[in-house]
């Protein structure tokens, strides 16, 4: 069984400030981890993913995330927030169970990011 | 460009009525998924399909039905048995294989009760 916890349903930052969105996961097998972004009334867009290898993953729009197995975390960061980053962000986990899988994702509850001028 | 098309963007349902949400993809993906999104609850899996003519219930399948007669299409029917259908519905697809392949999403259908 897998689960994802996103700490903080709302995060507010000033333009130019560091963005930190927290994600902790639980998985009985090595996980694949994803961050998605959703703008109002739109679908989800993939920001980045961790599968294997390098634990620091770079994504689109200047975002990056670090997989920390010991902390079961996959926090999303961006050094300097832009107004266009305002959106809802979702962390998701998929099981790396070996063999063919259905690629089912378990999502966190989402974090709404507000960026103030 | 390849992508996932959901229609309609907005849909209204009367009491006792079944409605069908369309999802079409031209990404040549084998697997397709339907999610329901409610504020503050993330995305919850309704149904998924790995191949044509096969589909599985997700976490909240009651009151919903699907079909997968073509690789490109995965329509979702919200039946009258679904007592709280008001939500944002998202369709997704992915390439086959291990769970490291990301899901790609359509732009959603917002369903409301009249």
CSV table of N, CA, C and O in Angstrom, one decimal, chain A residues 4-8 20-24 32-38 44-50 57 59-60 63-67 73-77 88-93 105 107-108 110-111, chain B residues 102-103:
chain,number,residue,atom,x,y,z
A,4,UNK,N,0.5,9.3,0.3
A,4,UNK,CA,1.3,10.5,0.1
A,4,UNK,C,0.7,11.6,1.0
A,4,UNK,O,-0.5,11.7,1.1
A,5,UNK,N,1.6,12.3,1.7
A,5,UNK,CA,1.1,13.4,2.6
A,5,UNK,C,1.8,14.6,2.1
A,5,UNK,O,3.0,14.7,2.1
A,6,UNK,N,1.0,15.6,1.8
A,6,UNK,CA,1.6,16.9,1.5
A,6,UNK,C,1.3,17.9,2.7
A,6,UNK,O,0.2,18.1,3.0
A,7,UNK,N,2.4,18.4,3.2
A,7,UNK,CA,2.3,19.2,4.4
A,7,UNK,C,2.0,20.6,4.0
A,7,UNK,O,2.8,21.3,3.4
A,8,UNK,N,0.8,21.1,4.4
A,8,UNK,CA,0.4,22.4,4.1
A,8,UNK,C,-0.5,22.4,2.9
A,8,UNK,O,-0.1,22.2,1.8
A,20,UNK,N,9.1,26.2,-1.3
A,20,UNK,CA,9.3,24.9,-0.7
A,20,UNK,C,8.0,24.2,-0.5
A,20,UNK,O,7.2,24.7,0.4
A,21,UNK,N,7.7,23.2,-1.2
A,21,UNK,CA,6.4,22.4,-1.0
A,21,UNK,C,6.8,21.0,-0.6
A,21,UNK,O,7.6,20.3,-1.2
A,22,UNK,N,6.2,20.6,0.5
A,22,UNK,CA,6.7,19.4,1.2
A,22,UNK,C,5.8,18.1,0.8
A,22,UNK,O,4.6,18.3,0.7
A,23,UNK,N,6.5,17.0,0.6
A,23,UNK,CA,5.8,15.8,0.3
A,23,UNK,C,6.5,14.6,1.0
A,23,UNK,O,7.7,14.5,0.9
A,24,UNK,N,5.8,13.9,1.8
A,24,UNK,CA,6.3,12.6,2.4
A,24,UNK,C,5.4,11.5,1.8
A,24,UNK,O,4.2,11.6,1.7
A,32,UNK,N,8.4,5.2,-7.3
A,32,UNK,CA,8.6,6.2,-8.3
A,32,UNK,C,7.8,7.4,-7.8
A,32,UNK,O,6.7,7.3,-7.3
A,33,UNK,N,8.3,8.6,-7.9
A,33,UNK,CA,7.7,9.8,-7.4
A,33,UNK,C,7.6,10.9,-8.4
A,33,UNK,O,8.5,11.0,-9.3
A,34,UNK,N,6.5,11.6,-8.4
A,34,UNK,CA,6.1,12.6,-9.4
A,34,UNK,C,5.6,13.9,-8.7
A,34,UNK,O,5.0,13.8,-7.6
A,35,UNK,N,5.9,15.0,-9.3
A,35,UNK,CA,5.2,16.2,-9.0
A,35,UNK,C,4.5,16.7,-10.2
A,35,UNK,O,5.1,16.8,-11.3
A,36,UNK,N,3.2,17.1,-10.0
A,36,UNK,CA,2.4,17.7,-11.1
A,36,UNK,C,2.0,19.1,-10.7
A,36,UNK,O,1.8,19.3,-9.5
A,37,UNK,N,1.7,19.9,-11.6
A,37,UNK,CA,1.1,21.2,-11.4
A,37,UNK,C,-0.2,21.3,-12.1
A,37,UNK,O,-0.4,20.8,-13.2
A,38,UNK,N,-1.2,22.0,-11.5
A,38,UNK,CA,-2.5,22.2,-12.1
A,38,UNK,C,-2.9,23.7,-12.0
A,38,UNK,O,-3.0,24.2,-10.9
A,44,UNK,N,-3.6,18.2,-15.2
A,44,UNK,CA,-2.3,18.2,-14.5
A,44,UNK,C,-1.2,18.1,-15.5
A,44,UNK,O,-1.2,17.4,-16.5
A,45,UNK,N,-0.1,18.8,-15.2
A,45,UNK,CA,1.1,18.9,-16.1
A,45,UNK,C,2.3,18.3,-15.3
A,45,UNK,O,2.5,18.8,-14.1
A,46,UNK,N,3.0,17.4,-15.8
A,46,UNK,CA,4.2,16.9,-15.1
A,46,UNK,C,5.3,17.9,-15.0
A,46,UNK,O,5.7,18.5,-16.0
A,47,UNK,N,5.7,18.1,-13.7
A,47,UNK,CA,6.9,19.0,-13.5
A,47,UNK,C,8.2,18.2,-13.5
A,47,UNK,O,9.2,18.6,-14.1
A,48,UNK,N,8.2,17.1,-12.8
A,48,UNK,CA,9.4,16.3,-12.7
A,48,UNK,C,9.0,14.9,-12.2
A,48,UNK,O,8.0,14.7,-11.6
A,49,UNK,N,10.0,14.0,-12.3
A,49,UNK,CA,9.8,12.6,-11.7
A,49,UNK,C,11.1,12.1,-11.2
A,49,UNK,O,12.2,12.4,-11.7
A,50,UNK,N,11.0,11.2,-10.2
A,50,UNK,CA,12.2,10.4,-9.8
A,50,UNK,C,11.9,9.0,-10.0
A,50,UNK,O,10.8,8.5,-9.6
A,57,UNK,N,16.5,15.8,-8.7
A,57,UNK,CA,15.8,15.8,-10.0
A,57,UNK,C,15.4,17.2,-10.4
A,57,UNK,O,14.8,17.9,-9.6
A,59,UNK,N,13.3,19.7,-13.0
A,59,UNK,CA,12.1,19.7,-13.9
A,59,UNK,C,12.0,20.9,-14.7
A,59,UNK,O,12.9,21.7,-14.8
A,60,UNK,N,10.7,21.2,-15.1
A,60,UNK,CA,10.5,22.3,-15.9
A,60,UNK,C,10.2,23.6,-15.0
A,60,UNK,O,10.0,23.4,-13.8
A,63,UNK,N,11.9,24.3,-11.4
A,63,UNK,CA,11.7,23.5,-10.2
A,63,UNK,C,12.6,22.3,-10.1
A,63,UNK,O,13.1,21.8,-11.1
A,64,UNK,N,12.9,21.9,-8.9
A,64,UNK,CA,13.6,20.6,-8.6
A,64,UNK,C,13.1,20.0,-7.3
A,64,UNK,O,12.5,20.6,-6.5
A,65,UNK,N,13.5,18.7,-7.2
A,65,UNK,CA,13.1,18.0,-6.0
A,65,UNK,C,14.2,17.0,-5.7
A,65,UNK,O,14.9,16.5,-6.5
A,66,UNK,N,14.3,16.7,-4.4
A,66,UNK,CA,15.3,15.7,-3.9
A,66,UNK,C,14.6,14.5,-3.2
A,66,UNK,O,13.8,14.7,-2.3
A,67,UNK,N,15.0,13.4,-3.7
A,67,UNK,CA,14.5,12.1,-3.1
A,67,UNK,C,15.4,11.8,-1.9
A,67,UNK,O,16.6,11.6,-2.1
A,73,UNK,N,11.0,11.4,1.9
A,73,UNK,CA,10.5,12.7,1.4
A,73,UNK,C,10.9,13.0,0.0
A,73,UNK,O,11.8,12.4,-0.6
A,74,UNK,N,10.1,13.9,-0.6
A,74,UNK,CA,10.4,14.3,-2.0
A,74,UNK,C,9.9,15.7,-2.1
A,74,UNK,O,8.9,16.0,-2.9
A,75,UNK,N,10.5,16.6,-1.5
A,75,UNK,CA,10.1,18.0,-1.4
A,75,UNK,C,10.5,18.7,-2.7
A,75,UNK,O,11.5,18.6,-3.3
A,76,UNK,N,9.6,19.6,-3.1
A,76,UNK,CA,9.7,20.4,-4.3
A,76,UNK,C,10.2,21.8,-4.0
A,76,UNK,O,9.7,22.4,-3.1
A,77,UNK,N,11.2,22.3,-4.7
A,77,UNK,CA,11.7,23.6,-4.4
A,77,UNK,C,11.9,24.4,-5.7
A,77,UNK,O,12.1,23.8,-6.8
A,88,UNK,N,-1.9,24.9,-8.2
A,88,UNK,CA,-2.0,23.8,-7.2
A,88,UNK,C,-1.0,22.8,-7.6
A,88,UNK,O,-0.9,22.4,-8.8
A,89,UNK,N,-0.3,22.2,-6.6
A,89,UNK,CA,0.8,21.3,-6.9
A,89,UNK,C,0.4,19.9,-6.2
A,89,UNK,O,0.0,19.9,-5.0
A,90,UNK,N,0.7,18.9,-6.9
A,90,UNK,CA,0.3,17.5,-6.4
A,90,UNK,C,1.6,16.6,-6.5
A,90,UNK,O,2.3,16.6,-7.5
A,91,UNK,N,1.8,16.0,-5.4
A,91,UNK,CA,2.8,14.9,-5.3
A,91,UNK,C,2.2,13.6,-5.5
A,91,UNK,O,1.0,13.4,-5.0
A,92,UNK,N,2.8,12.6,-6.2
A,92,UNK,CA,2.2,11.3,-6.4
A,92,UNK,C,3.3,10.3,-6.4
A,92,UNK,O,4.4,10.5,-6.7
A,93,UNK,N,2.8,9.1,-6.0
A,93,UNK,CA,3.7,7.9,-5.9
A,93,UNK,C,3.2,6.8,-6.7
A,93,UNK,O,2.0,6.5,-6.7
A,105,UNK,N,-1.2,5.6,-9.8
A,105,UNK,CA,-0.7,6.7,-9.0
A,105,UNK,C,-1.6,6.9,-7.8
A,105,UNK,O,-2.8,6.9,-7.9
A,107,UNK,N,-2.1,10.0,-5.2
A,107,UNK,CA,-1.9,11.4,-5.1
A,107,UNK,C,-2.0,11.9,-3.6
A,107,UNK,O,-2.8,11.4,-2.9
A,108,UNK,N,-1.2,13.0,-3.4
A,108,UNK,CA,-1.4,13.7,-2.2
A,108,UNK,C,-2.6,14.6,-2.4
A,108,UNK,O,-3.2,14.7,-3.4
A,110,UNK,N,-2.8,17.8,-2.4
A,110,UNK,CA,-2.5,19.1,-3.1
A,110,UNK,C,-2.1,20.2,-2.2
A,110,UNK,O,-2.5,20.3,-1.1
A,111,UNK,N,-1.3,21.1,-2.7
A,111,UNK,CA,-0.9,22.3,-2.1
A,111,UNK,C,-1.1,23.5,-3.0
A,111,UNK,O,-0.6,23.5,-4.1
B,102,UNK,N,5.2,8.4,-16.7
B,102,UNK,CA,4.2,9.3,-16.1
B,102,UNK,C,2.9,9.2,-16.8
B,102,UNK,O,2.8,8.8,-18.0
B,103,UNK,N,1.9,9.6,-16.1
B,103,UNK,CA,0.5,9.8,-16.8
B,103,UNK,C,0.4,11.2,-17.4
B,103,UNK,O,0.9,12.1,-16.8
